[in-house]
XYZ file of C-alpha atoms in Angstrom:
282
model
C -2.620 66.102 46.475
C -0.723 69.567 46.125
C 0.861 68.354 43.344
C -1.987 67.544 41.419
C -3.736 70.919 42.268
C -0.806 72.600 41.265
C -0.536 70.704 38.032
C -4.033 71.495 36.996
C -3.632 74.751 37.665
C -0.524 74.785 35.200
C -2.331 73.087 32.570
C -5.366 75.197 33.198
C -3.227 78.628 32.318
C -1.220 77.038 29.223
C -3.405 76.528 26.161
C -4.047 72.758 26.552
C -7.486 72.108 26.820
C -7.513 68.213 27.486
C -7.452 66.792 31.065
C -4.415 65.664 32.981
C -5.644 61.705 32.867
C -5.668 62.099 28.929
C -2.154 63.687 28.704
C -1.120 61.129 31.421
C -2.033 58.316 29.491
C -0.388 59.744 26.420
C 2.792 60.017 28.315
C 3.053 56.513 29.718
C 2.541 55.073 26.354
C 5.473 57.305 25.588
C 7.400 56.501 28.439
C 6.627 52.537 27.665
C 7.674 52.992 24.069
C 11.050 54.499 25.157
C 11.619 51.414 26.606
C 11.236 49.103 23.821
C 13.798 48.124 21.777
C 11.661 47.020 19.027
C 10.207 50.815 18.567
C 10.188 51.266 15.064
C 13.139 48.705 15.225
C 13.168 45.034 14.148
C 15.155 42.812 16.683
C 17.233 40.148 14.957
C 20.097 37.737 15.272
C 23.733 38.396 14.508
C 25.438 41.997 14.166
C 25.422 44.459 11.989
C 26.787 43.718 8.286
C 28.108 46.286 5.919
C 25.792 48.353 3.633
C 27.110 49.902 0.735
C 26.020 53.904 0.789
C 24.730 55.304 -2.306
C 28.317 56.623 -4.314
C 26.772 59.316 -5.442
C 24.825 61.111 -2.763
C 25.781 64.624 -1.654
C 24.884 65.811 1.634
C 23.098 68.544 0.435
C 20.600 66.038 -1.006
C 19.512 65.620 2.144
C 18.722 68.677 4.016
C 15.279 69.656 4.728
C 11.710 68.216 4.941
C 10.864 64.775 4.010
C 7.622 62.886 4.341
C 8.137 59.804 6.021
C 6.011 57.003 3.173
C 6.988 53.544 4.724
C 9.301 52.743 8.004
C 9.869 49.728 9.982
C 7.515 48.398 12.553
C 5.588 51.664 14.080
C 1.935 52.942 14.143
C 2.794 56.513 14.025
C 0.702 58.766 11.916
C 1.957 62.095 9.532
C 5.794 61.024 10.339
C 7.981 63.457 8.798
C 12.265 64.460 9.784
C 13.750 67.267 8.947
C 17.896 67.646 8.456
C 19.760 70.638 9.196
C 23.785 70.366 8.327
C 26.104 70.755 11.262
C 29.814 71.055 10.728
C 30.125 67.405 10.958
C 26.848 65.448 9.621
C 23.282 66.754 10.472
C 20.900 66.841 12.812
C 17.590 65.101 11.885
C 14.217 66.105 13.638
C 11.475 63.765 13.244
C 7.892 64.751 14.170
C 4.811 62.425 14.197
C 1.461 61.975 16.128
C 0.746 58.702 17.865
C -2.030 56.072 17.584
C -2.978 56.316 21.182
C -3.171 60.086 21.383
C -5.710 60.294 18.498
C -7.817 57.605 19.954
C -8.023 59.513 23.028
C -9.081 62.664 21.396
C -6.033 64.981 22.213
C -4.603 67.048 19.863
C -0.754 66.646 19.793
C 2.291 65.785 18.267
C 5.875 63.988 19.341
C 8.950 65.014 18.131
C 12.856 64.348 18.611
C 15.803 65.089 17.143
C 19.161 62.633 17.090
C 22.467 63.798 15.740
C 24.407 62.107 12.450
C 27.789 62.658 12.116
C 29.895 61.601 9.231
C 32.010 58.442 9.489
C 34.148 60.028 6.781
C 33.258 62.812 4.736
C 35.056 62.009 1.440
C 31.710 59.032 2.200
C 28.936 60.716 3.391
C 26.479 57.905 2.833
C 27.848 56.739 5.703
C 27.097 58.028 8.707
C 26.367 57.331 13.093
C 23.121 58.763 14.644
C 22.606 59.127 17.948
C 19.009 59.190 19.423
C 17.262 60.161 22.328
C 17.310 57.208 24.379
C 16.515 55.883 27.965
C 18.636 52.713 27.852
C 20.704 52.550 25.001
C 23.517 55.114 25.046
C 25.194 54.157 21.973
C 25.236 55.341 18.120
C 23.936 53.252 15.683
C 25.101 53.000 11.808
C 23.338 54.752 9.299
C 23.673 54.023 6.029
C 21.976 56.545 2.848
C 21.379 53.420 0.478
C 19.695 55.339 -2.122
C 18.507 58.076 -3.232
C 17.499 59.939 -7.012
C 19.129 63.418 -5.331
C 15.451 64.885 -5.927
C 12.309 63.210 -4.789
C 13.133 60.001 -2.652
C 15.824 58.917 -0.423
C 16.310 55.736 1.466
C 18.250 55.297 5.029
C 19.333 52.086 6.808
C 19.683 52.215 10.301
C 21.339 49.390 12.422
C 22.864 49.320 16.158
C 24.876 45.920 17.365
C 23.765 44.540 20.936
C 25.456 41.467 21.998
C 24.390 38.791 19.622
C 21.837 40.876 18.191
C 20.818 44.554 16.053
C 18.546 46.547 15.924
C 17.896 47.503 12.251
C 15.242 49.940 10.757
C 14.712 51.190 7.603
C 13.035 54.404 6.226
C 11.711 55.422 2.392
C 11.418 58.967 2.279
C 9.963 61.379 -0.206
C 10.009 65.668 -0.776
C 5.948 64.581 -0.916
C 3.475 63.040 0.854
C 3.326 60.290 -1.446
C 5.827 58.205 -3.691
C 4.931 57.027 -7.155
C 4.269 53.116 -6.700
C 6.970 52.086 -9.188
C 9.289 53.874 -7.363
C 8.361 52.618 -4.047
C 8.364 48.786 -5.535
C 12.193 49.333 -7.081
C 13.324 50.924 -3.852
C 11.831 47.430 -2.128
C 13.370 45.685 -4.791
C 16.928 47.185 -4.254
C 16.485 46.864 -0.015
C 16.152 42.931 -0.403
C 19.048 42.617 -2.513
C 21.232 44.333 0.263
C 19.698 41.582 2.366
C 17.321 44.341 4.007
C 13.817 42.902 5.073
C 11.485 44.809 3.451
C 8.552 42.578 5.756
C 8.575 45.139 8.269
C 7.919 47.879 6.563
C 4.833 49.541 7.408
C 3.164 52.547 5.440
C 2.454 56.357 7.174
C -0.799 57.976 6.876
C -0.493 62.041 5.976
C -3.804 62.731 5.892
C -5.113 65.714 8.308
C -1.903 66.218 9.774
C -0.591 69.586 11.411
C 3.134 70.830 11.501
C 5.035 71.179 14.683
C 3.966 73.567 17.030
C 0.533 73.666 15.512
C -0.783 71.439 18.107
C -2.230 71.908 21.552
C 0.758 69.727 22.837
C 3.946 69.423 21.542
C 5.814 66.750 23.216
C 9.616 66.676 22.813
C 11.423 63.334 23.544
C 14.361 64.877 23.917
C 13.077 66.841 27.248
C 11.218 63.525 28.099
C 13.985 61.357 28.165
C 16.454 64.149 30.404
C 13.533 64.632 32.639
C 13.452 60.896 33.284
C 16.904 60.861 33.508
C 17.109 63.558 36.042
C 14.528 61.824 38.018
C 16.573 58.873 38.473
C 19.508 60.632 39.458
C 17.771 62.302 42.584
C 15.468 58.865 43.184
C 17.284 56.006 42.169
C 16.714 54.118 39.227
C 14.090 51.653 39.244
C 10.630 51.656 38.109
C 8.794 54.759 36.507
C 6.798 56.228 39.417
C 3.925 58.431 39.348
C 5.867 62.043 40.359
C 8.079 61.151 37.385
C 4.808 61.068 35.488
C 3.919 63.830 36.715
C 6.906 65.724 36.269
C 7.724 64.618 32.760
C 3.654 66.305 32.170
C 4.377 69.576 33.808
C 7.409 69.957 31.482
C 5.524 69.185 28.726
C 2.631 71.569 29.705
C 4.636 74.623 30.327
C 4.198 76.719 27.216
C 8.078 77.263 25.319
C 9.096 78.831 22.443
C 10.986 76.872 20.207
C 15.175 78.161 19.608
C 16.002 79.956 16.569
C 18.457 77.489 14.957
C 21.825 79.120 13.868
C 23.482 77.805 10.130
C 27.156 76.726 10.857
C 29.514 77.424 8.607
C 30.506 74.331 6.148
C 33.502 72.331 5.769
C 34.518 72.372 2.096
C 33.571 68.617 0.464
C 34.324 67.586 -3.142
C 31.931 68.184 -5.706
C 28.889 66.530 -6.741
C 29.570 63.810 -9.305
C 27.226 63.078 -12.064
C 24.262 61.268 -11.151
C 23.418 58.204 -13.747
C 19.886 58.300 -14.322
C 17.939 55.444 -12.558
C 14.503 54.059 -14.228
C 11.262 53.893 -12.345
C 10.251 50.565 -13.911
C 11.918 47.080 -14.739
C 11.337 45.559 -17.708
């Protein structure tokens, strides 16, 4: 009972103004999607093939914002990652607000970032990721399969387990939006790598807010070492109600966000000439 006197209090002094069974609920349906390996991730038989990378992508075609326009298998709303170079890839912050939270009423968004590091950087298309993860403590292969070095960019994802992968794929855009003819080529292109294009689903980016604009802010990177933690010093077993409670006072304490520092970069070859690629087939 102290606890949950002392976690009101706590959420009473931040600057949430939603109750703790509405931020509860928001965090089990986190915790319950960290545990899924189908989270925006199709499941399906045999390992990982090779993916040919885009030959001419540069990695500074890929820092920044991107609005996330179609991804596999999720229900997340205004999805957007942004990639900051590292000495040895990038690290790649995605932000999005879930289905569940809105329903509820609560005013929030999710974030977390994963680290890509260059398999080779005379090849930068081809990279590893790591992401914040409960169960799966491996990289998985990312592939940049396309992109027009401007306004779109394409990324395969896909992670071996036993006799199956994990696979996901991602069409991004500098916009909100992605000119249709575009969009269909890019589909085109994704089944002739043998890439099901079936699971794609589209993300809404209407009334969306940027990170840290929202009463809560939920990191899954703090999510995942608080739950972590808590099975260290209880055992590992089921999620129990002071890890709930735990993971929400983390979440409710008010933080203010790291200033990032810009390492220095490792000299790469220059940027060949990019072919120009038509928006429609004839």
């Amino acid at each position: 009972m102290e606890s949950c006197h002392s976690l009101t209090r706590l959420l009473t002094h931040s600057r949430l103004k939603v109750s703790l069974v509405v931020v509860e609920v928001v965090v089990m349906n986190i915790l319950a999607t960290l545990t899924k390996l189908s989270c925006g991730h199709a499941i399906e038989f045999g390992r990982c093939s090779s993916v040919s990378g885009d030959p001419y992508f540069h990695p500074d075609e890929l820092e920044g914002l991107w609005y996330v326009i179609e991804m596999y298998k999720t229900s997340s709303r205004c999805m957007t990652i942004t990639f900051q170079r590292t000495l040895d890839g990038f690290t790649g912050t995605e932000v999005r607000e879930l289905l569940v939270g809105r329903r509820v009423g609560l005013d929030h968004s999710v974030s977390n970032t994963g680290v890509f590091t260059f398999k080779n950087i005379d090849n930068p298309a081809l990279m590893k990721v790591r992401w914040p993860s409960v169960f799966i403590d491996k990289p998985a292969d990312v592939t940049v399969v396309d992109t027009d070095g401007v306004h779109f960019a394409v990324l395969y994802e896909c992670q071996s387990l036993w006799v199956l992968r994990r696979a996901s794929a991602v069409i991004l855009s500098r916009q909100p939006f992605l000119d249709e003819a575009v969009l269909q080529r890019v589909k085109e292109d994704l089944a002739k790598l043998n890439i099901n294009t079936e699971h794609l689903t589209t993300i809404q980016h209407d009334d969306c807010q940027a990170l840290h604009e929202a009463d809560l802010n939920i990191n899954l990177n703090t999510v995942v070492r608080i739950m972590k933690q808590g099975w260290q010093s209880r055992g590992r077993g089921l999620v129990t109600h002071v890890t709930i409670l735990d993971t929400v006072r983390a979440l409710a304490a008010p933080t203010t966000p790291p200033t990032p520092t810009v390492p220095v970069r490792p000299a790469r070859p220059a940027k060949p000439a990019r072919p120009t690629k038509p928006t429609t087939r004839h």
